[in-house]
Tab-separated table of C-alpha atoms in Angstrom:
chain	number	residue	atom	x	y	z
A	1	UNK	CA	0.000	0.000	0.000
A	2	UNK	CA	2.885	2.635	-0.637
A	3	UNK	CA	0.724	4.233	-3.538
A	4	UNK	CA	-1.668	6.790	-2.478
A	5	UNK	CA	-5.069	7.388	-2.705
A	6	UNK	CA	-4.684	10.165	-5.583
A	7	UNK	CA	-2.838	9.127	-8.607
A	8	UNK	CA	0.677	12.106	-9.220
A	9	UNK	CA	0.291	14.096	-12.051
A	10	UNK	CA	2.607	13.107	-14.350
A	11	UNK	CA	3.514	16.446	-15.322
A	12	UNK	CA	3.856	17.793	-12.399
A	13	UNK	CA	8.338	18.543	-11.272
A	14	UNK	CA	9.309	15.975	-8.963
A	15	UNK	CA	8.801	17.429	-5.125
A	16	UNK	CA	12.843	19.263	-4.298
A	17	UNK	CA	13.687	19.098	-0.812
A	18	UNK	CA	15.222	21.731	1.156
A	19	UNK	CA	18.870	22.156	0.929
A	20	UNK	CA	20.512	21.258	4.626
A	21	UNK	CA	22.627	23.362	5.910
A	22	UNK	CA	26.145	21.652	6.368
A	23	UNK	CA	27.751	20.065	9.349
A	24	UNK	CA	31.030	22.012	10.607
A	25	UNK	CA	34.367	20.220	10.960
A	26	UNK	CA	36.888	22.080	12.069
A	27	UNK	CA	39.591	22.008	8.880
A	28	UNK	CA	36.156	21.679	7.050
A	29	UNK	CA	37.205	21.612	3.231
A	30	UNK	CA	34.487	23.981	2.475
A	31	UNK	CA	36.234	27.921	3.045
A	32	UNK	CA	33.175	29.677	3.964
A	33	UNK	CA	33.014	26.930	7.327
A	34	UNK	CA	36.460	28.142	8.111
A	35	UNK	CA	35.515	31.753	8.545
A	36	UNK	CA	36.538	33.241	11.744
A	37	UNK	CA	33.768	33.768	14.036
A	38	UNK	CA	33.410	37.427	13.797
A	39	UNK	CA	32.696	37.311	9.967
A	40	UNK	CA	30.417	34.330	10.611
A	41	UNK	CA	28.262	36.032	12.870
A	42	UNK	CA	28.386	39.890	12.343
A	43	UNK	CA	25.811	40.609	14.986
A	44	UNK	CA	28.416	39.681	17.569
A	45	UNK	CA	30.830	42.271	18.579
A	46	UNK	CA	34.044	42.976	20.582
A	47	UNK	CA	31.546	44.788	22.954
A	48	UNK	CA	29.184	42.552	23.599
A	49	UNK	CA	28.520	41.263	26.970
A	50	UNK	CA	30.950	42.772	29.542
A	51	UNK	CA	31.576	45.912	27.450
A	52	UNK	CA	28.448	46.942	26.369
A	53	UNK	CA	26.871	50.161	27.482
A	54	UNK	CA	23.577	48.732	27.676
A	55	UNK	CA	24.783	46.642	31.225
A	56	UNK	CA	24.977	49.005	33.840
A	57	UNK	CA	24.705	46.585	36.878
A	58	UNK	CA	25.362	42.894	36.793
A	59	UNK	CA	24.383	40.586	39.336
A	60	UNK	CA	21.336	40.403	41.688
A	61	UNK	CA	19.628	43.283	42.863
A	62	UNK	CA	20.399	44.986	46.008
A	63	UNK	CA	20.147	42.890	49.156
A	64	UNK	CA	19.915	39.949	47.768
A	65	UNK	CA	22.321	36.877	49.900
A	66	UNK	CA	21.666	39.379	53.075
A	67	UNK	CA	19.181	38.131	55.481
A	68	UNK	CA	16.160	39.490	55.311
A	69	UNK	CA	14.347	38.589	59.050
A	70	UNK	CA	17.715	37.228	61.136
A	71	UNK	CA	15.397	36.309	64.110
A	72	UNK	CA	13.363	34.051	62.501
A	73	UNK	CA	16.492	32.353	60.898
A	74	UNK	CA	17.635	32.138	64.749
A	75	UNK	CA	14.431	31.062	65.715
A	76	UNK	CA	14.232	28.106	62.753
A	77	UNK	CA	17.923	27.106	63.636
A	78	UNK	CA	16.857	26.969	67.733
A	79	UNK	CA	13.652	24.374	67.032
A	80	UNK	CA	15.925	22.764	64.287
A	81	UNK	CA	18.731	22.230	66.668
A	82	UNK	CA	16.142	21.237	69.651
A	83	UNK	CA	14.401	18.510	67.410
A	84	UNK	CA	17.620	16.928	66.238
A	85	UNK	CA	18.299	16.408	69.696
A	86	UNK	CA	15.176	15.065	70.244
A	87	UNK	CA	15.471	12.839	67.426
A	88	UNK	CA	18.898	11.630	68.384
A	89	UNK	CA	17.371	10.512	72.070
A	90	UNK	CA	14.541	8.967	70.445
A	91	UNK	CA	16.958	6.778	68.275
A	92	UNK	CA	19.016	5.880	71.522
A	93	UNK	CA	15.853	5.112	73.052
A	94	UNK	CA	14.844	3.026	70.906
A	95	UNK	CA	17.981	1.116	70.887
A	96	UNK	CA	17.674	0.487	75.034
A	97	UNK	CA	14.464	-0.295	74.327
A	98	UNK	CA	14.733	-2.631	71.851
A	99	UNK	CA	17.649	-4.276	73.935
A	100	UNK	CA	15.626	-4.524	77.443
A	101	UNK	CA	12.589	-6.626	75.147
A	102	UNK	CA	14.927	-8.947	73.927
A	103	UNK	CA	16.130	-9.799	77.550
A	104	UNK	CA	12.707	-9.863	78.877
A	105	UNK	CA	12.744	-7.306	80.845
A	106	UNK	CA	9.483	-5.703	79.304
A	107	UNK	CA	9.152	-3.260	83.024
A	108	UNK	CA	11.875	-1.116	81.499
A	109	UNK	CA	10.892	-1.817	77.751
A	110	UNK	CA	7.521	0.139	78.596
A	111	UNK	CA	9.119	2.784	80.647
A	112	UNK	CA	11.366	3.275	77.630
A	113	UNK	CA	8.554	3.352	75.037
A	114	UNK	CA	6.577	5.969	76.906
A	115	UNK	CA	9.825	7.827	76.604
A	116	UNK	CA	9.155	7.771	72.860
A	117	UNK	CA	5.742	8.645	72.816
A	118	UNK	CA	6.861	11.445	75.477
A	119	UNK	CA	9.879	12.753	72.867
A	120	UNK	CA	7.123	12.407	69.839
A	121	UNK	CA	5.194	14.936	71.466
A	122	UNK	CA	7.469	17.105	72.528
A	123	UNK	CA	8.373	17.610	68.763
A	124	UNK	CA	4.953	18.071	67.454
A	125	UNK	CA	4.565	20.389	70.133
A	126	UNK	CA	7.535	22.331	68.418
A	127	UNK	CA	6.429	22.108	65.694
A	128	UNK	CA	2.504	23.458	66.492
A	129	UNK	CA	4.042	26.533	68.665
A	130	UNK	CA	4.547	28.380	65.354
A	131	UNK	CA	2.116	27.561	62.428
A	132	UNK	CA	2.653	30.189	60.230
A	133	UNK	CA	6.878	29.437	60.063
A	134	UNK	CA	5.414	26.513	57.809
């Protein structure tokens, strides 16, 4: 089925496709490839970028990298720093508590678990004090 539903007129030129433009190699035999840069692409001058008038101020604007509201980064860093802690007793917790079940001696493994449930809450708790730091 490579013939198509409408017979070609026979008269009609044979469809041309559109020349490609051709690939660059440096050394390219062709002389016009070989141009330097400048004469390949005249819109390009010695002034562009760092030179050019136009740029008056490169960079960000001013104050940006300065903080903006240092006691709430001090107050983030404080209830990071305080549930890390928290998090590193809960893992040590764990691990006594884990270790006291597997002796049997399940007194101290339930002691130890309401110390997790106690740590939990403490971090929710920091994290509820401030809602709107979310």
């Amino acid at each position: 089925m490579s013939e198509s539903a409408f017979p070609r007129d026979l008269e009609a030129p044979e469809p041309v496709e559109p020349p490609r433009p051709p690939a660059y190699t440096p050394g390219s035999a062709q002389p016009r490839l070989n141009r330097p840069v400048h004469e390949r692409y005249p819109q390009i001058r010695p002034t562009s970028g760092y030179g050019d008038p136009r740029i008056r101020h490169t960079g960000p604007g001013p104050g940006a990298g300065t903080e903006q509201e240092p006691e709430r980064s001090s107050k983030l860093t404080a209830r990071l720093a305080l549930s890390l802690t928290v998090v590193i007793g809960q893992l040590w917790g764990l691990t006594i508590v884990v270790d006291e079940w597997m002796s049997g001696d399940t007194g101290t493994a339930w002691w130890g678990a309401g110390f997790l449930v106690l740590s939990f809450l403490v971090v929710l708790g920091i994290w509820l004090i401030d809602p709107k730091d979310r």
